[in-house]
Amino acid sequence: MEISQQINRLLNEAIKTRASDIYFLPDGDDYLVKIRNQNEVIVWDKLGYLQARRMMNYCKYIADMALSEQRRPQIGSMDWNVGDDRYFLRLSSVGNFTGLESLVIRIIYQLKDVKTAFFNENQVQFISEMSRKRGLIVFSGPTGSGKTTTIYNLVKQMVTDQFVMTIEDPIEIKEPRFLQLQVNHDAGMDYTDLIKVGLRHRPDVFIVGEIRDAMTAEAAIKAALSGHLVYTTVHAQDPLGVIDRLKQLGISDEFISQALTGVAYQRLIPTVEGNQRAMLMAHEYFELEDLKKYDWSEWQGGLSTAVKDQLVTPTVAKKFELG
């Protein structure tokens, strides 16, 4: 089979299952090709070194990456068409300590192709209503819990002719209606720089991919205080952890109370059907400001309902009872 046909089969199968990443990973004298989908990472094939090398070089060539460079980190990108649909692929390669190169292909989907099913759709509606107050709305939850997808779909449903700007590192979903900016540290374009630029553009809605440091936290707070609706994410173990994290990053209690409209926590939970649904819990800031410990009872009630409706098993519900 031609190399182009093999790559075509690999990418088409990955896209069909809505996979997020494809990995070419050295495994002794061979290579493992793995696909990450919603539920797991599966081995797609085990290839000999030369076959894997040819497939990686084919992708690197299309993505305008140097074929001769196999040790230093490289990034590249390319478009891929499946029928009438176009997908954006972001490639990253680096050599291990023995000089064997690995390659990761991230598949970026159009927003119209990315949907999330919820156990408690009423919480999505609650966030939508809360968003009318503008200010800062922060999503928390582990990596890969669908936070960005939920934010994008919320904003798309809310806005009609409003100007939406996203600032991400990197872009995870393509949406032509939004002005999407990507962090580029080498070019001096980090989160804070792009937020400052964004404020001059006067968007109605900001989506800031993630608050990772004090400068980004301060910039997001300032954007919210200036009257913008700002969505962002923070890594925290529960909704109260979002407030603690903002304090750790140097944001004062006064600014948090003025800027923070609400907090949401989201997890993707395996269902009995073998797919995943999101459990979402949202709170306005005033519900959380005086709490010392987060109360998971409402979350646990949602899991109990899911068990009663035979959507999840009791074992799964027990596993996720504390988020």
Coordinates of C-alpha atoms in Angstrom, one line a residue:
M1 CA 0.0 0.0 0.0
E2 CA 1.3 3.5 -0.9
I3 CA 2.4 5.7 2.0
S4 CA -0.2 8.3 1.1
Q5 CA -2.9 5.6 1.2
Q6 CA -1.8 4.5 4.7
I7 CA -1.8 8.0 6.0
N8 CA -5.2 8.5 4.5
R9 CA -6.6 5.4 6.2
L10 CA -5.1 6.3 9.5
L11 CA -6.4 9.9 9.5
N12 CA -9.8 8.9 8.2
E13 CA -10.2 6.2 10.9
A14 CA -9.1 8.7 13.6
I15 CA -11.5 11.4 12.4
K16 CA -14.4 8.9 12.2
T17 CA -14.0 8.1 15.9
R18 CA -13.6 11.8 16.8
A19 CA -10.0 11.1 18.0
S20 CA -8.1 14.0 19.4
D21 CA -4.5 12.8 18.8
I22 CA -2.4 10.3 16.8
Y23 CA 1.0 9.1 18.2
F24 CA 4.0 7.6 16.4
L25 CA 6.1 6.3 19.3
P26 CA 9.3 4.3 19.2
D27 CA 9.0 0.8 20.7
G28 CA 12.3 -1.0 20.6
D29 CA 13.2 -1.5 17.0
D30 CA 9.6 -0.8 15.9
Y31 CA 7.0 1.9 16.2
L32 CA 3.6 1.9 17.8
V33 CA 0.9 4.0 16.2
K34 CA -1.7 5.0 18.8
I35 CA -5.0 6.9 18.6
R36 CA -6.5 8.8 21.5
N37 CA -10.3 8.9 21.4
Q38 CA -12.8 10.0 24.1
N39 CA -12.5 6.9 26.2
E40 CA -9.0 5.5 25.8
V41 CA -5.7 5.3 23.9
I42 CA -5.7 2.4 21.5
V43 CA -2.9 0.8 19.4
W44 CA -3.8 1.3 15.8
D45 CA -0.8 -0.7 14.4
K46 CA 2.7 -1.8 15.1
L47 CA 5.1 -0.8 12.3
G48 CA 8.7 -1.5 11.4
Y49 CA 11.1 1.4 11.7
L50 CA 11.4 2.1 8.0
Q51 CA 7.6 2.0 7.4
A52 CA 7.0 4.3 10.4
R53 CA 9.8 6.6 9.2
R54 CA 8.2 6.9 5.8
M55 CA 4.8 7.7 7.2
M56 CA 6.2 10.3 9.6
N57 CA 8.3 12.0 6.8
Y58 CA 5.2 12.1 4.6
C59 CA 3.3 14.0 7.3
K60 CA 6.3 16.2 8.1
Y61 CA 6.7 17.1 4.4
I62 CA 3.1 18.2 4.0
A63 CA 3.3 20.1 7.3
D64 CA 6.4 22.0 6.1
M65 CA 8.7 20.5 8.8
A66 CA 12.4 19.7 8.2
L67 CA 12.8 16.0 7.3
S68 CA 16.5 16.0 8.2
E69 CA 15.8 17.2 11.7
Q70 CA 14.9 14.2 14.0
R71 CA 16.2 15.3 17.4
R72 CA 15.2 18.9 18.0
P73 CA 11.6 19.8 18.7
Q74 CA 9.6 20.9 15.6
I75 CA 6.0 22.0 15.1
G76 CA 4.0 22.1 11.9
S77 CA 0.5 22.2 10.6
M78 CA -1.6 21.1 7.6
D79 CA -5.2 20.8 6.4
W80 CA -6.9 17.5 5.7
N81 CA -10.0 17.0 3.8
V82 CA -12.5 14.1 4.3
G83 CA -15.3 14.5 1.7
D84 CA -16.6 18.1 2.0
D85 CA -15.2 18.5 5.5
R86 CA -11.8 20.1 6.3
Y87 CA -9.8 19.4 9.4
F88 CA -6.8 21.3 10.8
L89 CA -3.9 19.1 11.9
R90 CA -1.2 20.3 14.3
L91 CA 2.0 18.3 14.3
S92 CA 4.8 18.1 17.0
S93 CA 7.9 16.0 16.8
V94 CA 11.0 15.5 19.0
G95 CA 13.7 12.9 19.4
N96 CA 14.2 10.8 22.6
F97 CA 17.5 10.3 24.4
T98 CA 18.6 7.7 21.8
G99 CA 17.7 10.0 18.9
L100 CA 14.5 8.2 17.8
E101 CA 11.9 10.6 16.7
S102 CA 8.3 10.6 18.0
L103 CA 5.4 12.5 16.3
V104 CA 2.1 13.6 17.6
I105 CA -0.7 14.8 15.3
R106 CA -3.5 16.8 17.0
I107 CA -6.8 16.9 15.1
I108 CA -8.6 20.2 15.4
Y109 CA -12.3 19.9 14.6
Q110 CA -14.8 22.6 13.5
L111 CA -17.1 23.6 16.3
K112 CA -20.1 22.2 14.3
D113 CA -18.6 18.8 14.6
V114 CA -17.9 18.9 18.4
K115 CA -20.8 18.3 20.7
T116 CA -21.1 17.3 24.4
A117 CA -23.9 15.4 25.9
F118 CA -24.8 16.3 29.5
F119 CA -26.4 14.5 32.4
N120 CA -27.7 17.8 33.7
E121 CA -28.4 20.2 30.8
N122 CA -30.1 22.6 33.2
Q123 CA -26.6 23.6 34.5
V124 CA -25.6 24.7 30.9
Q125 CA -28.7 26.9 30.9
F126 CA -27.9 28.3 34.3
I127 CA -24.4 29.4 33.0
S128 CA -26.0 31.0 30.0
E129 CA -28.3 33.0 32.3
M130 CA -25.4 33.9 34.6
S131 CA -23.4 35.1 31.6
R132 CA -25.9 38.0 31.1
K133 CA -24.2 39.7 34.1
R134 CA -20.9 39.6 32.2
G135 CA -17.7 39.5 34.2
L136 CA -15.4 36.5 34.6
I137 CA -16.8 32.9 34.4
V138 CA -14.2 30.2 35.2
F139 CA -14.4 26.5 34.3
S140 CA -12.4 24.0 36.2
G141 CA -11.8 20.3 35.9
P142 CA -9.1 17.9 34.7
T143 CA -7.4 18.1 31.3
G144 CA -9.6 16.5 28.7
S145 CA -12.9 17.1 30.5
G146 CA -14.5 19.0 27.7
K147 CA -14.3 22.5 29.2
T148 CA -13.3 24.3 26.1
T149 CA -16.0 22.5 24.0
T150 CA -18.6 23.6 26.5
I151 CA -17.4 27.2 26.5
Y152 CA -17.4 27.4 22.7
N153 CA -20.9 26.0 22.4
L154 CA -22.2 28.2 25.1
V155 CA -20.8 31.3 23.4
K156 CA -22.0 30.2 19.9
Q157 CA -25.5 29.7 21.2
M158 CA -25.6 33.1 23.0
V159 CA -24.1 35.4 20.4
T160 CA -25.6 36.5 17.1
D161 CA -23.7 39.5 15.8
Q162 CA -21.4 40.1 18.7
F163 CA -17.7 40.1 18.3
V164 CA -16.0 37.1 20.0
M165 CA -12.2 36.8 20.4
T166 CA -10.4 33.7 21.6
I167 CA -6.8 33.6 23.0
E168 CA -5.5 30.0 23.3
D169 CA -2.3 28.0 23.6
P170 CA -2.9 26.3 21.3
I171 CA -6.2 26.6 19.4
E172 CA -8.3 23.5 20.2
I173 CA -11.4 24.1 18.1
K174 CA -11.9 26.0 14.8
E175 CA -14.8 28.4 14.6
P176 CA -14.8 30.9 11.7
R177 CA -17.3 33.2 13.4
F178 CA -14.7 34.0 16.2
L179 CA -11.4 35.9 15.9
Q180 CA -9.0 33.2 17.1
L181 CA -5.5 34.2 18.3
Q182 CA -2.8 31.7 19.3
V183 CA -0.1 32.3 21.9
N184 CA 3.4 32.3 20.3
H185 CA 6.1 32.8 23.0
D186 CA 8.9 33.0 20.4
A187 CA 7.2 35.9 18.7
G188 CA 6.5 37.7 22.0
M189 CA 2.8 37.0 21.9
D190 CA 1.8 35.4 25.3
Y191 CA -1.6 35.5 27.0
T192 CA -1.1 38.9 28.6
D193 CA 0.1 40.6 25.4
L194 CA -2.8 39.2 23.4
I195 CA -5.4 40.2 26.0
K196 CA -4.0 43.7 25.9
V197 CA -4.3 43.7 22.1
G198 CA -7.7 42.2 22.4
L199 CA -9.0 45.0 24.7
R200 CA -8.1 47.5 21.9
H201 CA -10.3 45.5 19.5
R202 CA -13.2 45.8 22.0
P203 CA -14.7 42.3 21.7
D204 CA -18.0 41.6 23.3
V205 CA -16.8 38.2 24.6
F206 CA -13.3 36.9 25.4
I207 CA -12.4 33.3 25.6
V208 CA -9.0 32.9 27.3
G209 CA -7.8 29.4 27.0
E210 CA -6.3 29.0 30.5
I211 CA -5.1 31.0 33.4
R212 CA -1.6 29.6 34.2
D213 CA 0.2 32.5 35.9
A214 CA -0.2 35.8 37.8
M215 CA 0.1 38.0 34.7
T216 CA -2.6 36.1 32.8
A217 CA -4.9 36.1 35.9
E218 CA -4.5 39.9 36.3
A219 CA -5.1 40.5 32.6
A220 CA -8.3 38.4 32.6
I221 CA -9.6 40.1 35.8
K222 CA -9.0 43.5 34.2
A223 CA -10.8 42.5 31.1
A224 CA -13.8 41.4 33.2
L225 CA -13.7 44.6 35.3
S226 CA -13.8 46.6 32.1
G227 CA -17.2 45.3 31.2
H228 CA -16.3 42.3 29.0
L229 CA -17.8 38.8 29.4
V230 CA -14.7 36.6 29.9
Y231 CA -14.6 32.8 29.8
T232 CA -11.5 31.0 30.9
T233 CA -10.3 27.8 32.6
V234 CA -8.2 27.0 35.7
H235 CA -7.0 23.7 37.0
A236 CA -8.6 23.1 40.3
Q237 CA -10.0 20.1 42.2
D238 CA -13.4 21.7 42.9
P239 CA -15.2 25.1 42.4
L240 CA -13.8 26.5 45.7
G241 CA -10.3 25.6 44.4
V242 CA -10.8 28.2 41.6
I243 CA -11.1 31.0 44.1
D244 CA -8.1 29.7 46.0
R245 CA -6.1 29.5 42.8
L246 CA -6.8 33.1 41.9
K247 CA -5.7 34.2 45.4
Q248 CA -2.5 32.2 45.0
L249 CA -1.8 34.1 41.7
G250 CA -2.0 37.4 43.6
I251 CA -5.6 38.5 42.9
S252 CA -7.1 40.3 45.9
D253 CA -10.4 39.3 47.5
E254 CA -11.8 42.6 46.5
F255 CA -11.0 42.2 42.8
I256 CA -12.2 38.6 42.9
S257 CA -15.5 39.6 44.3
Q258 CA -15.9 42.4 41.8
A259 CA -14.8 40.4 38.7
L260 CA -15.8 36.8 39.3
T261 CA -19.4 36.1 38.2
G262 CA -19.4 32.4 38.4
V263 CA -17.5 29.1 38.6
A264 CA -18.2 25.8 36.8
Y265 CA -16.8 22.4 37.4
Q266 CA -17.0 19.7 34.7
R267 CA -16.0 16.0 34.3
L268 CA -16.6 13.5 31.5
I269 CA -18.1 10.3 33.0
P270 CA -18.2 6.9 31.2
T271 CA -21.8 5.7 30.5
V272 CA -23.1 2.1 30.3
E273 CA -23.3 2.6 26.5
G274 CA -19.5 2.9 26.3
N275 CA -19.4 6.6 25.5
Q276 CA -19.1 9.7 27.8
R277 CA -21.4 12.4 29.1
A278 CA -20.4 15.5 31.0
M279 CA -21.5 16.2 34.6
L280 CA -21.5 20.0 35.2
M281 CA -22.0 22.0 38.3
A282 CA -22.1 25.8 38.3
H283 CA -22.3 28.4 41.0
E284 CA -22.5 32.1 41.2
Y285 CA -19.6 33.6 43.2
F286 CA -21.7 34.6 46.2
E287 CA -22.7 31.0 46.7
L288 CA -19.0 30.1 47.3
E289 CA -17.4 33.1 48.9
D290 CA -18.0 32.2 52.5
L291 CA -17.6 28.4 52.2
K292 CA -14.6 26.7 53.8
K293 CA -15.2 23.3 52.2
Y294 CA -17.1 22.4 49.0
D295 CA -20.3 20.5 49.4
W296 CA -20.6 17.7 46.8
S297 CA -24.1 16.7 47.7
E298 CA -25.8 18.2 44.6
W299 CA -23.1 16.6 42.4
Q300 CA -23.7 13.3 44.1
G301 CA -27.4 13.7 43.6
G302 CA -26.9 14.0 39.9
L303 CA -24.8 10.8 39.9
S304 CA -27.5 9.0 41.8
T305 CA -30.1 10.1 39.2
A306 CA -27.8 8.9 36.5
V307 CA -27.6 5.5 38.2
K308 CA -31.3 5.3 38.7
D309 CA -31.8 6.1 35.0
Q310 CA -29.3 3.3 34.1
L311 CA -27.0 5.7 32.4
V312 CA -24.0 4.9 34.6
T313 CA -23.1 2.0 36.9
P314 CA -22.9 2.3 40.7
T315 CA -19.2 1.6 40.5
V316 CA -18.6 4.6 38.1
A317 CA -20.8 6.8 40.3
K318 CA -18.7 5.9 43.3
K319 CA -15.5 6.7 41.5
F320 CA -16.6 10.2 40.6
E321 CA -18.6 11.1 43.7
L322 CA -16.0 13.7 44.7
G323 CA -15.5 15.1 41.2

